[in-house]
Coordinates of C-alpha atoms in Angstrom, one line a residue:
Chain A
M1 CA 146.4 -72.3 -80.7
I2 CA 149.2 -71.0 -78.4
S3 CA 149.8 -73.0 -75.4
G4 CA 151.3 -72.0 -72.0
T5 CA 153.3 -75.2 -71.9
G6 CA 156.2 -76.6 -73.9
K7 CA 160.0 -76.5 -73.7
D8 CA 160.3 -72.8 -74.6
A9 CA 157.3 -71.7 -72.5
P10 CA 159.4 -70.3 -69.5
R11 CA 161.2 -67.9 -71.9
R12 CA 157.9 -66.5 -73.1
C13 CA 156.7 -63.1 -71.9
I14 CA 154.1 -62.1 -69.4
G15 CA 151.3 -60.1 -71.2
V16 CA 149.8 -57.3 -69.2
F17 CA 146.9 -55.0 -70.2
D18 CA 145.0 -52.1 -68.7
S19 CA 142.7 -49.4 -69.9
G20 CA 145.6 -46.9 -69.8
L21 CA 148.5 -46.1 -67.5
G22 CA 147.4 -47.5 -64.2
G23 CA 148.4 -51.0 -64.9
L24 CA 152.0 -49.8 -64.9
T25 CA 151.9 -49.8 -61.0
V26 CA 151.3 -53.5 -61.3
V27 CA 154.1 -53.8 -63.8
R28 CA 156.3 -52.0 -61.3
R29 CA 155.6 -54.7 -58.7
L30 CA 156.1 -57.5 -61.3
L31 CA 159.5 -56.0 -62.3
A32 CA 160.5 -56.0 -58.6
E33 CA 159.2 -59.5 -57.9
L34 CA 160.3 -61.1 -61.2
P35 CA 163.2 -59.2 -62.6
G36 CA 164.1 -61.9 -65.1
E37 CA 160.7 -61.9 -66.9
D38 CA 160.0 -60.2 -70.2
I39 CA 156.8 -58.1 -70.1
V40 CA 154.6 -56.9 -73.0
Y41 CA 152.2 -54.2 -71.8
L42 CA 149.2 -52.8 -73.6
G43 CA 147.5 -49.6 -72.4
D44 CA 144.2 -48.9 -74.2
S45 CA 144.6 -45.2 -73.9
A46 CA 142.3 -44.5 -76.9
R47 CA 139.3 -45.9 -75.0
V48 CA 140.3 -45.0 -71.4
P49 CA 138.7 -44.9 -68.9
Y50 CA 136.9 -48.3 -68.5
G51 CA 135.7 -47.3 -65.0
T52 CA 132.5 -45.5 -66.1
K53 CA 131.6 -47.9 -68.9
S54 CA 129.1 -50.7 -69.0
A55 CA 129.9 -54.4 -68.3
Q56 CA 129.3 -55.3 -72.0
T57 CA 131.6 -52.6 -73.4
V58 CA 134.4 -53.4 -70.9
R59 CA 134.1 -57.1 -71.7
T60 CA 134.4 -56.4 -75.5
F61 CA 137.4 -54.0 -75.0
A62 CA 139.2 -56.5 -72.6
A63 CA 138.7 -59.4 -75.0
E64 CA 140.2 -57.3 -77.8
D65 CA 143.1 -56.2 -75.6
A66 CA 143.9 -59.8 -74.6
A67 CA 143.6 -61.1 -78.1
W68 CA 146.1 -58.5 -79.2
L69 CA 148.5 -59.6 -76.4
M70 CA 148.2 -63.2 -77.5
R71 CA 150.0 -62.3 -80.7
H72 CA 153.1 -62.0 -78.5
E73 CA 152.6 -65.6 -77.3
P74 CA 152.6 -64.8 -73.6
K75 CA 152.8 -67.6 -71.1
L76 CA 150.4 -65.8 -68.8
V77 CA 148.1 -62.8 -69.0
V78 CA 147.6 -60.2 -66.3
V79 CA 144.4 -58.2 -66.3
A80 CA 146.0 -55.1 -64.7
C81 CA 142.7 -53.1 -64.6
N82 CA 140.2 -53.4 -61.8
T83 CA 137.2 -52.7 -64.0
A84 CA 138.3 -55.3 -66.6
S85 CA 139.0 -57.8 -63.8
A86 CA 135.5 -57.2 -62.4
Y87 CA 133.7 -57.7 -65.7
A88 CA 135.9 -59.7 -68.0
V89 CA 138.1 -62.1 -66.2
E90 CA 135.8 -65.1 -66.3
H91 CA 135.2 -64.6 -70.0
L92 CA 139.0 -64.3 -70.6
R93 CA 139.7 -67.5 -68.5
A94 CA 137.2 -69.4 -70.6
T95 CA 138.6 -68.3 -73.9
L96 CA 142.4 -67.8 -73.5
P97 CA 144.8 -70.8 -73.7
V98 CA 147.0 -69.5 -70.9
P99 CA 146.6 -68.7 -67.2
V100 CA 144.9 -65.4 -66.5
V101 CA 145.6 -63.4 -63.3
D102 CA 143.3 -60.6 -62.3
V103 CA 144.0 -57.7 -59.9
I104 CA 140.9 -58.1 -57.7
A105 CA 141.1 -61.7 -56.2
P106 CA 144.8 -61.4 -55.1
G107 CA 144.2 -58.2 -53.2
A108 CA 141.0 -59.5 -51.7
R109 CA 142.8 -62.7 -50.5
R110 CA 145.6 -60.7 -49.0
A111 CA 143.2 -58.3 -47.2
V112 CA 141.1 -61.2 -45.8
A113 CA 144.3 -62.9 -44.5
L114 CA 145.5 -59.7 -42.8
A115 CA 142.1 -58.7 -41.4
G116 CA 141.5 -61.9 -39.5
G117 CA 137.7 -61.3 -39.3
R118 CA 137.9 -57.6 -38.6
P119 CA 136.3 -55.1 -41.1
I120 CA 137.9 -54.6 -44.5
G121 CA 137.6 -51.4 -46.6
V122 CA 138.0 -51.0 -50.3
I123 CA 138.2 -47.8 -52.4
A124 CA 137.9 -48.0 -56.2
T125 CA 136.2 -46.5 -59.3
E126 CA 132.5 -46.1 -59.6
G127 CA 132.4 -49.1 -62.1
T128 CA 134.5 -51.4 -59.9
I129 CA 132.4 -50.8 -56.8
A130 CA 129.1 -51.0 -58.7
S131 CA 130.2 -54.4 -60.2
G132 CA 130.2 -56.0 -56.8
A133 CA 133.4 -57.8 -57.7
Y134 CA 135.2 -56.9 -54.4
Q135 CA 132.2 -57.9 -52.4
Q136 CA 132.3 -61.3 -54.2
A137 CA 136.1 -61.7 -54.0
V138 CA 136.3 -61.0 -50.3
A139 CA 133.4 -63.4 -49.6
E140 CA 135.1 -66.1 -51.8
A141 CA 138.4 -65.5 -49.8
G142 CA 136.4 -66.5 -46.7
S143 CA 136.0 -63.1 -45.0
T144 CA 133.8 -63.2 -41.9
G145 CA 134.0 -59.4 -41.3
A146 CA 132.2 -56.5 -42.8
L147 CA 133.2 -55.0 -46.1
L148 CA 133.0 -51.2 -46.4
T149 CA 133.2 -49.7 -49.9
G150 CA 133.9 -46.2 -51.2
S151 CA 133.9 -45.1 -54.9
C152 CA 136.2 -42.2 -55.7
P153 CA 135.5 -40.9 -59.2
L154 CA 138.0 -38.0 -59.2
L155 CA 141.1 -39.9 -58.1
V156 CA 142.1 -41.2 -61.5
P157 CA 141.9 -37.8 -63.3
I158 CA 143.7 -36.3 -60.3
V159 CA 146.6 -38.8 -60.5
E160 CA 146.8 -38.4 -64.3
E161 CA 146.9 -34.6 -64.0
G162 CA 150.1 -35.2 -62.0
R163 CA 149.1 -33.5 -58.7
D164 CA 151.3 -34.3 -55.7
E165 CA 150.0 -36.2 -52.7
D166 CA 150.3 -33.1 -50.5
D167 CA 148.4 -30.9 -52.9
P168 CA 145.6 -29.3 -50.8
I169 CA 143.0 -30.2 -53.4
V170 CA 144.1 -33.9 -53.4
L171 CA 143.9 -33.9 -49.6
A172 CA 140.4 -32.3 -49.6
V173 CA 139.1 -34.7 -52.3
L174 CA 140.5 -37.7 -50.4
S175 CA 139.1 -36.4 -47.1
G176 CA 135.7 -36.3 -48.6
Y177 CA 135.8 -39.7 -50.0
L178 CA 137.4 -41.3 -46.9
R179 CA 135.2 -39.7 -44.3
A180 CA 132.8 -42.6 -43.8
L181 CA 135.7 -45.2 -44.0
Q182 CA 137.7 -43.2 -41.4
R183 CA 134.7 -43.4 -39.0
A184 CA 134.3 -47.1 -39.6
R185 CA 138.0 -47.8 -38.9
P186 CA 138.5 -50.9 -41.0
A187 CA 141.6 -53.0 -40.0
V188 CA 142.7 -53.3 -43.7
M189 CA 141.9 -51.2 -46.7
I190 CA 142.4 -52.3 -50.3
L191 CA 143.5 -49.8 -52.9
G192 CA 141.1 -51.2 -55.5
C193 CA 142.4 -49.1 -58.5
T194 CA 145.8 -49.3 -60.1
H195 CA 146.1 -45.5 -59.9
Y196 CA 145.8 -45.3 -56.1
P197 CA 149.3 -46.5 -55.1
L198 CA 150.4 -43.0 -56.3
L199 CA 148.3 -41.6 -53.5
A200 CA 149.1 -44.3 -50.9
G201 CA 151.1 -41.9 -48.7
A202 CA 148.2 -39.4 -48.4
I203 CA 145.6 -42.2 -47.9
A204 CA 147.7 -43.9 -45.2
K205 CA 148.0 -40.5 -43.4
L206 CA 144.3 -39.8 -43.6
M207 CA 143.3 -43.4 -42.5
G208 CA 145.8 -43.4 -39.6
P209 CA 148.3 -46.0 -38.4
H210 CA 145.7 -48.6 -37.3
V211 CA 144.6 -49.2 -40.9
Q212 CA 146.8 -51.5 -43.0
L213 CA 146.7 -50.7 -46.8
V214 CA 146.8 -53.5 -49.4
D215 CA 148.3 -52.5 -52.8
S216 CA 146.5 -54.9 -55.2
G217 CA 149.4 -54.6 -57.6
Q218 CA 151.8 -56.1 -55.1
A219 CA 149.4 -58.9 -54.2
T220 CA 149.0 -59.6 -57.9
A221 CA 152.7 -59.7 -58.5
L222 CA 153.1 -62.3 -55.7
E223 CA 150.3 -64.4 -57.2
V224 CA 151.9 -64.3 -60.7
A225 CA 155.2 -65.4 -59.2
E226 CA 153.5 -68.3 -57.5
A227 CA 151.4 -69.3 -60.5
L228 CA 154.6 -69.4 -62.7
A229 CA 156.6 -71.3 -60.1
T230 CA 153.8 -73.9 -59.7
A231 CA 153.5 -74.4 -63.5
N232 CA 157.3 -74.5 -64.0
L233 CA 157.0 -71.4 -66.1
R234 CA 159.5 -69.1 -64.3
N235 CA 162.1 -67.6 -66.7
P236 CA 165.4 -69.2 -65.6
R237 CA 167.2 -65.8 -66.1
P238 CA 167.5 -64.2 -62.7
A239 CA 167.4 -60.6 -64.0
G240 CA 167.5 -58.5 -67.2
G241 CA 163.9 -58.9 -68.3
R242 CA 162.7 -56.5 -70.9
L243 CA 159.6 -54.3 -70.8
K244 CA 157.8 -53.4 -74.0
C245 CA 155.1 -50.8 -73.7
H246 CA 152.3 -50.2 -76.2
C247 CA 149.3 -47.9 -76.1
T248 CA 146.4 -47.3 -78.4
D249 CA 146.7 -43.5 -78.4
N250 CA 149.0 -40.6 -77.7
A251 CA 152.2 -42.5 -77.2
E252 CA 154.1 -39.3 -76.4
R253 CA 151.8 -38.3 -73.6
F254 CA 151.7 -41.9 -72.4
A255 CA 155.5 -42.1 -72.2
A256 CA 155.7 -38.7 -70.4
V257 CA 153.2 -39.7 -67.6
A258 CA 154.2 -43.4 -67.5
S259 CA 157.4 -43.0 -65.6
R260 CA 155.5 -41.7 -62.5
F261 CA 153.5 -45.0 -62.5
L262 CA 156.4 -47.2 -63.2
G263 CA 158.9 -45.5 -60.9
R264 CA 161.5 -45.4 -63.6
P265 CA 161.9 -43.8 -67.1
V266 CA 159.9 -45.5 -69.9
E267 CA 162.2 -45.7 -72.8
Q268 CA 159.9 -46.4 -75.8
V269 CA 156.1 -46.6 -76.2
Q270 CA 154.8 -48.1 -79.4
W271 CA 151.5 -47.0 -80.8
V272 CA 148.9 -49.6 -81.7
G273 CA 145.8 -48.4 -83.6
T274 CA 142.4 -49.5 -82.2
D275 CA 141.7 -50.9 -85.6
E276 CA 144.5 -53.4 -84.9
L277 CA 142.6 -54.4 -81.8
T278 CA 139.2 -54.7 -83.2
G279 CA 140.5 -56.5 -86.3
P280 CA 138.3 -57.2 -89.3
S281 CA 134.6 -57.3 -88.5
P282 CA 132.5 -59.9 -90.3
C283 CA 132.3 -58.7 -93.9
R284 CA 128.8 -58.0 -95.0
S285 CA 129.8 -58.6 -98.7
C286 CA 131.1 -62.1 -98.0
P287 CA 129.1 -65.0 -99.2
Chain B
M1 CA 124.1 -39.1 -101.5
I2 CA 122.0 -37.2 -99.0
S3 CA 121.6 -33.5 -99.8
G4 CA 120.8 -30.7 -97.5
T5 CA 118.5 -29.1 -100.1
G6 CA 115.2 -30.2 -101.6
K7 CA 111.5 -29.6 -100.9
D8 CA 111.5 -31.7 -97.7
A9 CA 114.8 -30.4 -96.4
P10 CA 113.5 -27.9 -93.8
R11 CA 111.6 -30.7 -92.1
R12 CA 114.7 -32.8 -91.6
C13 CA 116.5 -32.9 -88.3
I14 CA 119.6 -31.2 -87.0
G15 CA 122.2 -33.9 -86.2
V16 CA 124.4 -33.2 -83.1
F17 CA 127.2 -35.2 -81.7
D18 CA 129.6 -35.1 -78.8
S19 CA 132.0 -37.4 -77.1
G20 CA 129.5 -37.8 -74.3
L21 CA 127.1 -35.6 -72.3
G22 CA 128.6 -32.2 -72.7
G23 CA 127.0 -31.5 -76.1
L24 CA 123.6 -31.5 -74.4
T25 CA 124.4 -27.9 -73.1
V26 CA 124.6 -27.0 -76.8
V27 CA 121.3 -28.9 -77.4
R28 CA 119.7 -26.9 -74.6
R29 CA 120.6 -23.7 -76.3
L30 CA 119.4 -25.0 -79.7
L31 CA 116.0 -26.0 -78.1
A32 CA 115.6 -22.5 -76.7
E33 CA 116.6 -20.8 -80.0
L34 CA 114.9 -23.2 -82.4
P35 CA 112.0 -24.8 -80.6
G36 CA 110.4 -26.2 -83.8
E37 CA 113.5 -28.2 -84.9
D38 CA 113.9 -32.0 -84.5
I39 CA 117.2 -32.9 -83.1
V40 CA 119.0 -36.2 -83.2
Y41 CA 121.8 -36.4 -80.7
L42 CA 124.7 -38.9 -80.4
G43 CA 126.9 -39.0 -77.4
D44 CA 129.9 -41.3 -77.8
S45 CA 130.0 -42.4 -74.2
A46 CA 131.8 -45.6 -74.9
R47 CA 134.9 -43.7 -76.0
V48 CA 134.6 -40.5 -73.9
P49 CA 136.6 -38.4 -73.2
Y50 CA 138.1 -37.1 -76.5
G51 CA 139.9 -34.2 -74.6
T52 CA 143.0 -36.3 -73.8
K53 CA 143.2 -38.2 -77.1
S54 CA 145.3 -37.6 -80.2
A55 CA 144.3 -35.6 -83.2
Q56 CA 144.2 -38.7 -85.4
T57 CA 142.0 -40.7 -83.0
V58 CA 139.6 -37.8 -82.4
R59 CA 139.3 -37.4 -86.2
T60 CA 138.5 -41.1 -86.7
F61 CA 135.9 -41.1 -83.9
A62 CA 134.3 -37.8 -85.1
A63 CA 134.1 -39.1 -88.7
E64 CA 132.3 -42.3 -87.4
D65 CA 129.9 -40.3 -85.2
A66 CA 129.0 -38.0 -88.1
A67 CA 128.6 -40.9 -90.5
W68 CA 126.2 -42.5 -88.1
L69 CA 124.2 -39.2 -87.8
M70 CA 124.0 -39.0 -91.6
R71 CA 121.8 -42.1 -91.5
H72 CA 119.1 -39.9 -90.0
E73 CA 119.4 -37.6 -93.1
P74 CA 120.0 -34.4 -91.2
K75 CA 119.9 -31.0 -92.9
L76 CA 122.9 -29.7 -90.8
V77 CA 125.4 -31.3 -88.4
V78 CA 126.6 -29.7 -85.2
V79 CA 130.0 -30.8 -83.8
A80 CA 129.0 -30.1 -80.2
C81 CA 132.4 -31.1 -78.8
N82 CA 135.3 -28.7 -78.6
T83 CA 138.0 -31.3 -79.1
A84 CA 136.2 -32.7 -82.2
S85 CA 135.7 -29.2 -83.5
A86 CA 139.4 -28.5 -83.0
Y87 CA 140.7 -31.6 -84.8
A88 CA 137.9 -32.8 -87.1
V89 CA 135.7 -30.0 -88.4
E90 CA 137.7 -29.4 -91.6
H91 CA 137.7 -33.0 -92.5
L92 CA 133.9 -33.2 -91.8
R93 CA 133.2 -30.1 -93.9
A94 CA 135.2 -31.7 -96.8
T95 CA 133.3 -35.0 -96.6
L96 CA 129.7 -34.4 -95.4
P97 CA 127.1 -33.3 -97.9
V98 CA 125.4 -30.9 -95.4
P99 CA 126.6 -27.8 -93.6
V100 CA 128.7 -28.5 -90.5
V101 CA 128.7 -26.0 -87.6
D102 CA 131.4 -26.4 -84.9
V103 CA 131.5 -25.0 -81.4
I104 CA 134.8 -23.1 -81.5
A105 CA 134.4 -20.5 -84.3
P106 CA 131.0 -19.2 -83.1
G107 CA 132.3 -18.6 -79.5
A108 CA 135.5 -17.1 -80.8
R109 CA 133.6 -14.7 -83.1
R110 CA 131.3 -13.6 -80.3
A111 CA 134.2 -13.1 -78.0
V112 CA 136.1 -11.0 -80.5
A113 CA 133.0 -8.8 -81.1
L114 CA 132.5 -8.2 -77.4
A115 CA 136.2 -7.7 -76.6
G116 CA 136.8 -4.8 -79.0
G117 CA 140.5 -5.3 -79.0
R118 CA 140.8 -6.0 -75.3
P119 CA 142.3 -9.3 -74.0
I120 CA 140.3 -12.5 -74.4
G121 CA 140.6 -15.5 -72.1
V122 CA 139.6 -19.1 -72.9
I123 CA 139.4 -22.1 -70.6
A124 CA 139.1 -25.6 -72.1
T125 CA 140.4 -29.2 -71.9
E126 CA 144.1 -30.1 -72.3
G127 CA 143.4 -31.3 -75.9
T128 CA 141.5 -28.3 -77.0
I129 CA 144.1 -25.8 -75.7
A130 CA 147.0 -27.9 -77.1
S131 CA 145.3 -28.0 -80.5
G132 CA 145.7 -24.3 -80.9
A133 CA 142.2 -24.1 -82.4
Y134 CA 141.0 -21.2 -80.2
Q135 CA 144.2 -19.3 -80.9
Q136 CA 143.5 -19.8 -84.7
A137 CA 139.7 -19.1 -84.5
V138 CA 140.2 -15.9 -82.5
A139 CA 142.8 -14.7 -85.0
E140 CA 140.5 -15.6 -87.9
A141 CA 137.8 -13.6 -86.2
G142 CA 140.0 -10.5 -86.5
S143 CA 141.2 -10.2 -82.8
T144 CA 143.8 -7.6 -82.2
G145 CA 144.1 -8.2 -78.4
A146 CA 145.9 -10.9 -76.5
L147 CA 144.5 -14.4 -76.0
L148 CA 145.1 -16.0 -72.6
T149 CA 144.5 -19.7 -72.3
G150 CA 144.0 -22.1 -69.4
S151 CA 143.6 -25.9 -69.5
C152 CA 141.4 -27.3 -66.8
P153 CA 141.7 -31.2 -66.9
L154 CA 139.6 -31.9 -63.7
L155 CA 136.5 -29.8 -64.6
V156 CA 134.9 -32.4 -66.8
P157 CA 135.1 -35.3 -64.3
I158 CA 134.0 -32.8 -61.5
V159 CA 130.9 -31.9 -63.5
E160 CA 130.1 -35.5 -64.4
E161 CA 130.5 -36.5 -60.7
G162 CA 127.6 -34.1 -60.1
R163 CA 129.3 -31.7 -57.6
D164 CA 127.5 -28.4 -57.1
E165 CA 129.1 -25.1 -58.1
D166 CA 129.4 -24.1 -54.4
D167 CA 131.2 -27.3 -53.4
P168 CA 134.4 -26.1 -51.7
I169 CA 136.5 -28.6 -53.8
V170 CA 135.0 -27.2 -57.0
L171 CA 135.8 -23.7 -55.9
A172 CA 139.4 -24.7 -54.9
V173 CA 140.0 -26.4 -58.2
L174 CA 138.6 -23.5 -60.1
S175 CA 140.6 -21.0 -58.1
G176 CA 143.8 -22.8 -59.0
Y177 CA 143.0 -23.0 -62.7
L178 CA 141.8 -19.4 -62.9
R179 CA 144.5 -17.7 -60.9
A180 CA 146.6 -16.5 -63.8
L181 CA 143.5 -15.5 -65.8
Q182 CA 142.2 -13.5 -62.8
R183 CA 145.5 -11.6 -62.6
A184 CA 145.4 -10.9 -66.4
R185 CA 141.8 -9.6 -66.2
P186 CA 140.6 -10.3 -69.7
A187 CA 137.5 -8.4 -70.9
V188 CA 135.8 -11.6 -72.2
M189 CA 136.3 -15.2 -71.3
I190 CA 135.2 -18.1 -73.5
L191 CA 133.9 -21.3 -71.8
G192 CA 135.7 -23.5 -74.3
C193 CA 134.2 -26.8 -73.2
T194 CA 130.6 -27.9 -73.3
H195 CA 130.7 -29.0 -69.7
Y196 CA 131.7 -25.6 -68.3
P197 CA 128.2 -23.9 -68.5
L198 CA 127.3 -26.0 -65.5
L199 CA 130.0 -24.1 -63.6
A200 CA 129.3 -20.7 -65.1
G201 CA 128.0 -19.2 -61.8
A202 CA 131.2 -20.1 -59.9
I203 CA 133.5 -19.0 -62.8
A204 CA 131.7 -15.7 -63.1
K205 CA 132.0 -15.1 -59.3
L206 CA 135.7 -15.9 -59.3
M207 CA 136.5 -13.9 -62.4
G208 CA 134.5 -10.9 -61.2
P209 CA 131.9 -8.6 -62.8
H210 CA 134.4 -6.9 -65.2
V211 CA 134.8 -10.2 -67.2
Q212 CA 132.1 -11.2 -69.6
L213 CA 131.6 -14.9 -70.1
V214 CA 130.9 -16.4 -73.6
D215 CA 129.0 -19.7 -73.6
S216 CA 130.1 -21.3 -76.8
G217 CA 126.9 -23.4 -76.9
Q218 CA 124.8 -20.2 -77.0
A219 CA 127.0 -18.7 -79.7
T220 CA 126.7 -21.9 -81.7
A221 CA 122.9 -22.0 -81.4
L222 CA 122.7 -18.5 -82.8
E223 CA 125.0 -19.4 -85.8
V224 CA 122.9 -22.6 -86.5
A225 CA 119.7 -20.4 -86.5
E226 CA 121.4 -18.0 -88.9
A227 CA 122.8 -20.8 -91.2
L228 CA 119.3 -22.4 -91.5
A229 CA 117.6 -19.1 -92.2
T230 CA 120.1 -18.1 -94.9
A231 CA 119.7 -21.5 -96.6
N232 CA 115.9 -21.5 -96.2
L233 CA 116.2 -24.6 -94.1
R234 CA 114.3 -23.5 -91.0
N235 CA 111.5 -25.8 -90.0
P236 CA 108.3 -23.9 -90.6
R237 CA 106.8 -25.3 -87.3
P238 CA 107.2 -22.7 -84.6
A239 CA 107.5 -25.2 -81.7
G240 CA 107.1 -28.9 -80.8
G241 CA 110.5 -30.2 -82.1
R242 CA 111.5 -33.6 -80.9
L243 CA 114.8 -34.6 -79.3
K244 CA 116.1 -38.1 -79.8
C245 CA 119.1 -39.0 -77.7
H246 CA 121.5 -41.9 -78.4
C247 CA 124.7 -42.9 -76.7
T248 CA 127.3 -45.6 -77.3
D249 CA 127.4 -46.9 -73.7
N250 CA 125.6 -47.0 -70.4
A251 CA 122.3 -45.5 -71.6
E252 CA 120.9 -45.6 -68.0
R253 CA 123.8 -43.6 -66.5
F254 CA 123.6 -41.2 -69.5
A255 CA 119.9 -40.6 -69.0
A256 CA 120.4 -40.0 -65.3
V257 CA 123.1 -37.4 -65.7
A258 CA 121.8 -35.9 -69.0
S259 CA 119.0 -33.9 -67.4
R260 CA 121.5 -31.7 -65.5
F261 CA 123.1 -30.8 -68.8
L262 CA 119.9 -30.3 -70.7
G263 CA 118.0 -28.5 -67.9
R264 CA 115.0 -30.8 -68.3
P265 CA 114.3 -34.5 -68.0
V266 CA 115.6 -36.7 -70.8
E267 CA 112.9 -39.2 -71.6
Q268 CA 114.6 -41.9 -73.5
V269 CA 118.1 -42.6 -74.4
Q270 CA 118.8 -45.3 -77.1
W271 CA 121.9 -47.3 -77.0
V272 CA 124.1 -47.6 -80.2
G273 CA 126.9 -50.1 -80.2
T274 CA 130.3 -48.8 -81.2
D275 CA 130.4 -51.6 -83.8
E276 CA 127.5 -49.8 -85.5
L277 CA 129.7 -46.7 -85.6
T278 CA 132.8 -48.4 -86.9
G279 CA 130.8 -50.5 -89.4
P280 CA 132.4 -53.4 -91.2
S281 CA 136.1 -53.2 -91.7
P282 CA 137.5 -54.3 -95.0
C283 CA 137.4 -58.1 -94.9
R284 CA 140.7 -59.8 -95.1
S285 CA 139.2 -62.9 -96.6
C286 CA 137.5 -61.1 -99.4
P287 CA 139.1 -61.5 -102.9

């Protein structure tokens, strides 16, 4: 069993996984917050998206992703996918020998702190909203105000297609999704999907200056920094951390699109077959 | 080994698979053309979409889907997914003991026959266009005119979201994708994705009355009918065929959306775990 403690533990990597590219917006915030840390990233691009899949399927995929990351002996695992955070984080915390940070609770806590009892909005994928995870996380963070939710199924494919924030179609789709939230005028709105920071400018413009946006990736990076500091697991190196990217399909396409999410070029993306994730099933011929 | 021939063969089912729901537009045409046939459908909704995945991954998934269908002893298998047709149909023909009909060649042949040397257009997913499969199929069907292609990444999520054809966003997205094709004025345009028949009205309106649309599902159903007749495999029953639907995830969501694709209510959708598709991997502990 790999342990998060021990003399060499601070020099171990942070493991991050997502269903695809979106988690790289979380990595971008981690790199800014913790420039000395090594990061191993896995994007499950062969089985993307998780947002429309069932709880059971997402839990299975997330467990496989995390198990693969554990081969790199991380000191902490970040579930950089809202759907996987919604459905799988408790299972991962119960089974992994290292701390697990999700992307829902940090954003919810930050939003509750900023809102001070005023209404909070959250936009996310169909699956994340349906899971009730934000409703639960905001309540657990002690919210006393209302929570307004909006599911936005087209935003992920729109971002992945590479449309700009000022594309008229992007603005029309966003206007439709945000209409009810605009009328409700929440004090704070959580971007509850790792793809949405790429549309943050347009969302901020449509919601108006009275609504403060919470980027769950940024909130997550701050909690990771805090968790590592508390456990004496910060890498003593102040900068120069390395990022290693892996994906389960189409490494070329992944690398081409990834730089938009990461905000800098992605040098090399290594392909990992899904058979490496699922590993050997119990053999029916074995005694 | 299961064979497509034999005394009982005509009473066997037709096996149909797709990455998700889209293949049901092909089933709709099969039901209309061959109302006496039993159909077993598998939608791989746990791993949808195939359109953005690599050739190798699509080939693996398609082989697993087809192997699962073979347990139902079909007399013929329809690859009701354009991406799987593009990447996997040759492999399936080489490995399955029954005839395999894809959705690309029939539409291409129909388009070439209608075009009579004039330009042909095709719209499809990123993966299908990039595969070059339509370019090849149209050439093999003896086309002498130009082929104009357009990839339309947002149309599948738009259809799955349930937007109507007259939704302004649908029309704006379509207008953008079709602009170059509108200018080129092909004589015939192939709907090269099984989701697109649900937008056929809007596409026809935007392209104008001089462009004839080819629904690849309809062309496929006609080729299936012909293939069965030629091989004496038509079910002698004139009507009353049964449809059994299976999917690898979220059977409830599948059933709810499926009726729009099928044009009639879907009574029951049975869930099949992806572990049933992948089967036991070689066991590393075995001698």
